[in-house]
């Protein structure tokens, strides 16, 4: 489907192979334009029975249930579920903070010199989901968010569109401040019909501001998933020496004695995570808190499995 | 606070080491890009107040540790007593040249309440300890007996020297300070400290003495090189009693001999204080020791004074002279509890008047002849100036010379030499100007004095302007009443040429009576005559009578086989030859002139009773204002102490700084301890949670 001569380092064939048997399911009915694996709010011609309905003039006579007429001498039309495809919109946070990372990856016996950044991790998840979605006939789009939408690829199910997405993912770098809240509001309005929106971000914004975005997306019938990416160093804060912290999003720097503030840091972080948990619970977001030292395959397996289990695989 | 090793203070900037290390450490920080800035900002904001306080507290404690260590090594001294005053010397602005002026007078032997140490012992001990602590380069002792500088090897020598032991002689502080000033000038000392240990008795300090002005000027000229430190013991001892024998004479008849004693017991409390206890008059047992025979008599004290007059004690049989002592029970000052005396038959008071003028000789004869004591005989002979060879010099007490001064002649039999020998023996001579004054070419001199011409005084200047009422022939009476010298009128006087001590001066400043300083005896020059045309000496005869009788008594005393001397009055060299026969024998022979007791002069076989001076029984001390006035313009640090005072003048307090350092180290350690972690809910991420719980939040 894409140029095999251009290997993408964010795509692991082994991971793709292991996840190939797991469908990407929507939690809500999707309004696709072609037949697919996802339920549609409208009735269709799938094999799955939906309901009986009284015949009204104009209905297709082929759908009359003659057996029911024989038993009850009434005309009933037999309706079936409609299967459609979905639009998967990947929203990738490309602000400066996403370039942070401290996890040293191990590839066999080798340990990578460059640490794994959040944007690299997000890139892998996004690419894998995009591949899986296109594989099952769904449309995939990509929006890169920093100080606004820096790149936008509308959802298409054409396999050749996948290359464009991969190219975009390859080019993207973390830079600038994040306008995640504003962009999510904008996407909630601009994404047509109900769609699956998958956000990949470190979410370093006030959870209360995110609450509004999530409710907005939910109101627009979108199925929202959030991969909250956090580096172990951000969680553990294991600095020893006095350190000058440079804001990766261009803010002021701070000089601090880590041992002096570690307790306060953890307290603040814990409050933030608790608030975030409360927000996503109340807004029905499919929330996945991800440490960068976790293998992304496990994260995606968990993501896909839960969805498949909740919906049921056909 | 001051320091014994002030150079160590140069290391105090080392206290900045923690700050420097802190700054260096801060400059060695690592820089890292950071994403989760919102948590860091919040944590830093929340933690800023306490963390900064803690950080500054730790820094301050570390600085305190180093500063306390440096200060402790610098050997700080407590700032009590002389501590603050010592700052100048100890911090390097002073010097190690120390002159110790020690008042050894009897009053310095008074003990403090509840202590066996006397003021003198306390002063010596505290000065020695202080100087030993400070360390000195040169230490010089000037004690009140000799007034001579004596260099000491170390302050500890002060404790062992016999020259710092008690004495019965009064101190002469102006003389001691003069000796100190001479020493400083002669040895060209730099910065010098003069330590004075004294009880500030007025008679020892002689604040009215004219030498003080000279001394002050001399020390002011030395500038700030000289610093005075006064260790004063001004506290009176009102419960102290003293005893003194006013008269001890032998009265004998054919059957037996009796010693007649007149003594006084005096309380140190002043009259106002005595009034309160006057109702309950107390008696003091006085023990009289006469040649080993002891008897006790009670003396009633009334308003602080008890007198026993004419108390008769049988004299040892067969003795025409003797000695003894009176003593009272021990009290706070042992130096005035005993008084020694000698007694002898009163000698014939023989005087000679050399004059050709009948009016003068008659007046002088009358004044010499009538002796106030009943049992004392007197004999007066008037001799013409042309018959002076017939003067019996050997048994004379007084010569009244109203004639031209003897011509200078060094032959042993000349009148000139005989008169000098007479005075050296202790005889008294009073010269009156001759009526016919020889011309300048024929003028002669005696004792380096020479008569000038007769001068007539105008009526407005014919009164006596001033006279010395504190000592010598014109002294006030024992009761304190002044002689009526001011009533005298002098119409004519003879000028006097030479260097003599003026005892009375006329209205125009000319001397009326002068005394030539002689080691013994007395040579007086009265510049007028008792003639009615010259003065009212005869008409207002009291002054002339007292003058002559005092000179006669002093001259007769030289004829006695016994003498009464104030401690320090005799020459120390001569007294060193004396043999002690009564009194404590703990002192050096060279100090015998200053120690109370009865001594025998080996050459003349004469007995001498040495006692403290009369002024020692007067407990008046200098007021603070007087003391400040005496040292006006000079640098004075004064510390008032009590006898037996335990408080040291200086005290090393380095231990306190070590304790401060220790406490600071403990405080620093406590602040550096990691804070106790309160049990907090587990972080949704991190090693505290099993990996299974990570991820899949809301979807679960």
Coordinates of C-alpha atoms in Angstrom, one line a residue, chain B residues 197-512:
Chain B
X197 CA 45.1 48.9 92.5
X198 CA 43.8 51.1 95.4
X199 CA 41.0 51.7 97.8
X200 CA 40.8 55.4 96.8
X201 CA 41.5 56.6 100.3
X202 CA 41.6 60.4 100.2
X203 CA 44.9 60.8 102.2
X204 CA 46.6 58.3 99.9
X205 CA 45.5 60.0 96.7
X206 CA 46.0 63.5 98.1
X207 CA 43.7 65.0 95.5
X208 CA 44.5 68.6 96.7
X209 CA 48.2 68.1 96.1
X210 CA 49.7 70.5 93.6
X211 CA 51.5 67.6 91.9
X212 CA 48.3 66.4 90.3
X213 CA 48.1 69.3 87.9
X214 CA 51.7 68.7 86.8
X215 CA 51.0 65.0 86.5
X216 CA 47.9 65.5 84.4
X217 CA 49.7 67.8 82.1
X218 CA 52.6 65.4 81.7
X219 CA 50.4 62.5 80.9
X220 CA 48.2 64.6 78.6
X221 CA 51.5 65.4 76.7
X222 CA 52.1 61.7 76.4
X223 CA 48.8 61.6 74.5
X224 CA 46.9 58.4 74.0
X225 CA 50.0 56.3 74.5
X226 CA 49.1 56.0 78.1
X227 CA 45.9 54.3 79.4
X228 CA 44.9 54.1 83.0
X229 CA 43.0 51.1 84.5
X230 CA 41.8 51.7 88.0
X231 CA 40.9 48.6 90.1
X232 CA 39.2 50.4 92.9
X233 CA 38.0 49.1 96.2
X234 CA 36.1 52.1 97.5
X235 CA 33.6 50.1 99.7
X236 CA 33.9 51.3 103.3
X237 CA 34.0 49.0 106.2
X238 CA 31.7 50.7 108.7
X239 CA 32.1 48.0 111.3
X240 CA 35.8 48.4 111.4
X241 CA 37.4 49.7 114.6
X242 CA 40.9 51.2 115.0
X243 CA 43.0 52.0 118.0
X244 CA 45.6 54.6 118.4
X245 CA 47.8 55.7 121.3
X246 CA 47.9 59.5 121.6
X247 CA 50.4 59.6 124.4
X248 CA 52.5 57.2 126.3
X249 CA 54.8 58.7 129.0
X250 CA 56.5 57.5 132.0
X251 CA 55.8 59.1 135.3
X252 CA 58.0 58.1 138.1
X253 CA 58.6 59.2 141.7
X254 CA 60.7 57.8 144.4
X255 CA 58.5 54.8 145.0
X256 CA 57.3 53.5 141.7
X257 CA 56.9 54.3 138.0
X258 CA 53.7 54.4 136.0
X259 CA 53.1 54.5 132.3
X260 CA 50.3 56.9 131.4
X261 CA 48.5 56.1 128.3
X262 CA 46.0 58.1 126.3
X263 CA 44.3 56.1 123.5
X264 CA 41.5 56.5 121.1
X265 CA 39.2 53.8 119.7
X266 CA 37.4 54.9 116.6
X267 CA 34.7 53.4 114.5
X268 CA 35.0 53.7 110.8
X269 CA 31.3 54.5 110.5
X270 CA 30.8 58.2 110.1
X271 CA 29.0 60.4 112.6
X272 CA 25.6 60.2 110.9
X273 CA 25.7 56.4 111.0
X274 CA 26.9 56.4 114.5
X275 CA 24.0 58.5 115.6
X276 CA 21.7 55.6 115.0
X277 CA 23.7 53.4 117.2
X278 CA 24.5 56.0 119.7
X279 CA 21.7 54.9 122.0
X280 CA 23.3 51.5 122.4
X281 CA 26.7 52.6 123.3
X282 CA 29.1 49.7 123.0
X283 CA 32.3 49.0 124.8
X284 CA 35.5 47.7 123.2
X285 CA 37.9 45.6 125.1
X286 CA 41.4 47.1 124.7
X287 CA 44.3 44.8 125.5
X288 CA 47.4 46.6 126.8
X289 CA 50.7 44.7 126.4
X290 CA 53.5 46.2 128.4
X291 CA 56.7 44.3 128.3
X292 CA 54.7 41.1 128.1
X293 CA 52.3 42.0 130.9
X294 CA 48.8 42.1 129.5
X295 CA 45.8 43.9 130.9
X296 CA 42.5 44.7 129.4
X297 CA 40.3 47.7 129.8
X298 CA 36.9 48.4 128.3
X299 CA 36.6 51.6 126.3
X300 CA 33.1 53.0 125.8
X301 CA 32.3 54.2 122.3
X302 CA 30.2 57.3 122.0
X303 CA 29.2 58.4 118.5
X304 CA 31.8 56.1 117.1
X305 CA 34.7 57.4 119.2
X306 CA 36.0 56.1 122.5
X307 CA 38.8 57.8 124.4
X308 CA 40.8 56.6 127.3
X309 CA 42.8 59.5 128.8
X310 CA 45.5 59.2 131.4
X311 CA 45.1 55.5 131.9
X312 CA 47.8 54.5 134.2
X313 CA 49.6 51.2 134.0
X314 CA 52.3 50.2 136.4
X315 CA 55.6 50.3 134.6
X316 CA 58.0 47.4 134.9
X317 CA 60.1 47.8 137.9
X318 CA 63.5 49.3 137.4
X319 CA 62.9 50.5 133.9
X320 CA 63.3 54.1 132.9
X321 CA 62.0 53.4 129.4
X322 CA 60.0 50.7 127.7
X323 CA 57.6 49.7 124.9
X324 CA 54.3 48.0 124.5
X325 CA 51.3 47.7 122.4
X326 CA 47.5 48.2 122.6
X327 CA 45.2 46.0 120.6
X328 CA 41.5 45.5 120.0
X329 CA 39.7 42.4 118.9
X330 CA 40.1 41.3 115.3
X331 CA 37.8 42.9 112.8
X332 CA 37.6 43.5 109.0
X333 CA 40.9 45.4 108.9
X334 CA 43.7 43.8 111.0
X335 CA 46.1 46.6 110.1
X336 CA 44.6 49.1 112.6
X337 CA 43.8 46.8 115.4
X338 CA 47.2 47.1 117.1
X339 CA 49.3 50.2 117.9
X340 CA 52.8 50.1 119.3
X341 CA 54.2 52.7 121.6
X342 CA 57.4 53.4 123.5
X343 CA 57.8 55.5 126.6
X344 CA 60.6 57.2 128.4
X345 CA 61.2 59.8 131.0
X346 CA 60.4 63.2 129.6
X347 CA 63.7 64.9 128.9
X348 CA 64.5 68.4 129.9
X349 CA 63.4 70.8 127.2
X350 CA 66.4 73.0 126.9
X351 CA 66.4 75.9 124.5
X352 CA 68.8 78.7 123.7
X353 CA 67.9 82.2 122.5
X354 CA 70.7 83.9 120.6
X355 CA 69.8 87.6 120.6
X356 CA 71.0 91.0 121.6
X357 CA 67.6 92.5 121.6
X358 CA 65.9 92.4 124.9
X359 CA 62.4 92.8 123.6
X360 CA 62.8 89.9 121.3
X361 CA 64.5 87.7 123.8
X362 CA 62.0 88.3 126.4
X363 CA 59.1 87.3 124.2
X364 CA 60.9 84.3 123.0
X365 CA 61.9 83.3 126.4
X366 CA 58.4 83.5 127.7
X367 CA 57.1 81.4 124.8
X368 CA 59.8 78.8 125.4
X369 CA 59.7 78.6 129.1
X370 CA 56.1 77.8 129.7
X371 CA 55.6 74.2 128.9
X372 CA 52.0 72.9 128.7
X373 CA 52.8 69.6 130.4
X374 CA 53.1 69.6 134.1
X375 CA 55.8 66.9 134.4
X376 CA 58.0 68.3 131.8
X377 CA 60.7 70.7 132.8
X378 CA 62.1 73.4 130.6
X379 CA 65.1 75.6 130.7
X380 CA 65.8 78.7 128.6
X381 CA 69.1 80.5 128.2
X382 CA 69.6 83.8 126.4
X383 CA 73.0 84.1 124.8
X384 CA 74.5 87.0 123.1
X385 CA 75.6 86.4 119.5
X386 CA 79.1 87.0 120.6
X387 CA 79.0 84.1 123.0
X388 CA 77.7 81.4 120.7
X389 CA 80.7 79.3 121.4
X390 CA 79.2 78.6 124.9
X391 CA 76.0 77.0 123.5
X392 CA 75.7 73.4 124.8
X393 CA 74.7 71.8 121.5
X394 CA 74.6 68.2 122.8
X395 CA 71.5 68.5 125.1
X396 CA 69.7 71.3 123.3
X397 CA 66.2 70.9 121.9
X398 CA 65.7 74.2 120.3
X399 CA 67.7 77.2 119.2
X400 CA 66.0 80.5 118.5
X401 CA 68.5 82.5 116.5
X402 CA 68.0 86.2 116.3
X403 CA 71.3 87.3 114.9
X404 CA 73.2 87.4 111.7
X405 CA 73.5 83.9 110.2
X406 CA 76.7 82.1 111.1
X407 CA 79.5 82.5 108.7
X408 CA 80.3 79.5 106.6
X409 CA 83.1 77.6 108.2
X410 CA 83.8 74.0 107.6
X411 CA 86.0 73.5 110.8
X412 CA 84.4 71.0 113.1
X413 CA 84.1 73.4 116.0
X414 CA 82.7 76.3 114.1
X415 CA 79.1 77.4 114.9
X416 CA 78.2 76.7 111.3
X417 CA 79.2 73.1 111.5
X418 CA 77.9 72.6 115.0
X419 CA 74.5 74.0 114.0
X420 CA 74.3 71.6 111.0
X421 CA 75.2 68.7 113.3
X422 CA 72.6 69.8 115.7
X423 CA 69.9 69.8 113.1
X424 CA 71.1 66.5 111.7
X425 CA 70.7 65.0 115.2
X426 CA 67.1 66.1 115.2
X427 CA 67.4 69.5 116.9
X428 CA 65.2 72.4 115.9
X429 CA 66.3 75.9 115.0
X430 CA 64.2 79.0 114.2
X431 CA 66.0 81.9 112.6
X432 CA 64.7 85.4 113.0
X433 CA 66.1 88.3 111.0
X434 CA 68.6 90.5 112.8
X435 CA 67.7 94.1 113.4
X436 CA 70.9 95.3 111.7
X437 CA 71.0 93.5 108.5
X438 CA 74.6 93.1 107.2
X439 CA 75.3 94.5 103.8
X440 CA 75.3 92.4 100.7
X441 CA 79.0 91.8 100.9
X442 CA 78.9 90.6 104.4
X443 CA 75.7 88.6 104.1
X444 CA 76.1 85.0 105.1
X445 CA 74.0 81.9 104.4
X446 CA 72.9 79.0 106.4
X447 CA 71.2 75.9 105.0
X448 CA 71.5 77.7 101.6
X449 CA 69.3 80.4 102.8
X450 CA 70.2 84.1 103.1
X451 CA 68.5 87.1 104.6
X452 CA 67.7 90.0 102.3
X453 CA 66.9 93.5 103.3
X454 CA 64.1 94.7 105.6
X455 CA 60.9 95.5 103.8
X456 CA 58.0 97.5 105.1
X457 CA 54.5 96.4 104.3
X458 CA 51.6 98.7 103.5
X459 CA 48.7 98.3 105.8
X460 CA 46.6 96.5 103.2
X461 CA 49.2 93.8 102.8
X462 CA 50.3 93.3 106.4
X463 CA 48.0 90.3 107.1
X464 CA 49.0 86.7 106.5
X465 CA 47.6 85.6 103.3
X466 CA 47.9 81.9 103.5
X467 CA 49.6 79.2 105.6
X468 CA 49.8 75.4 105.7
X469 CA 47.4 74.3 108.3
X470 CA 47.7 70.6 107.6
X471 CA 51.2 70.0 108.9
X472 CA 54.3 71.4 110.6
X473 CA 54.4 74.3 113.0
X474 CA 51.3 76.0 111.9
X475 CA 49.1 72.9 111.7
X476 CA 45.6 73.0 113.1
X477 CA 45.0 71.5 116.5
X478 CA 44.1 67.9 117.0
X479 CA 40.5 68.9 117.3
X480 CA 40.7 70.5 113.9
X481 CA 40.7 74.2 115.0
X482 CA 43.0 76.4 112.9
X483 CA 45.6 78.6 114.6
X484 CA 44.7 82.3 114.5
X485 CA 47.5 82.9 112.0
X486 CA 45.2 85.2 110.0
X487 CA 45.0 87.6 112.9
X488 CA 48.7 88.4 112.8
X489 CA 49.8 91.7 111.4
X490 CA 53.3 92.2 110.0
X491 CA 54.6 95.7 109.5
X492 CA 58.1 94.8 108.5
X493 CA 59.7 91.7 107.2
X494 CA 63.1 90.6 105.9
X495 CA 63.3 89.2 102.5
X496 CA 64.4 85.6 102.3
X497 CA 66.6 84.2 99.5
X498 CA 66.9 80.5 98.9
X499 CA 64.9 77.5 98.2
X500 CA 62.6 76.6 101.1
X501 CA 59.1 75.3 101.8
X502 CA 56.8 78.2 102.6
X503 CA 54.6 77.6 105.6
X504 CA 53.0 81.0 105.6
X505 CA 52.9 83.9 103.2
X506 CA 52.2 87.5 103.6
X507 CA 49.7 89.6 101.6
X508 CA 52.2 90.5 99.0
X509 CA 53.3 86.9 98.5
X510 CA 56.5 87.1 100.5
X511 CA 57.2 84.3 102.9
X512 CA 56.6 84.8 106.6

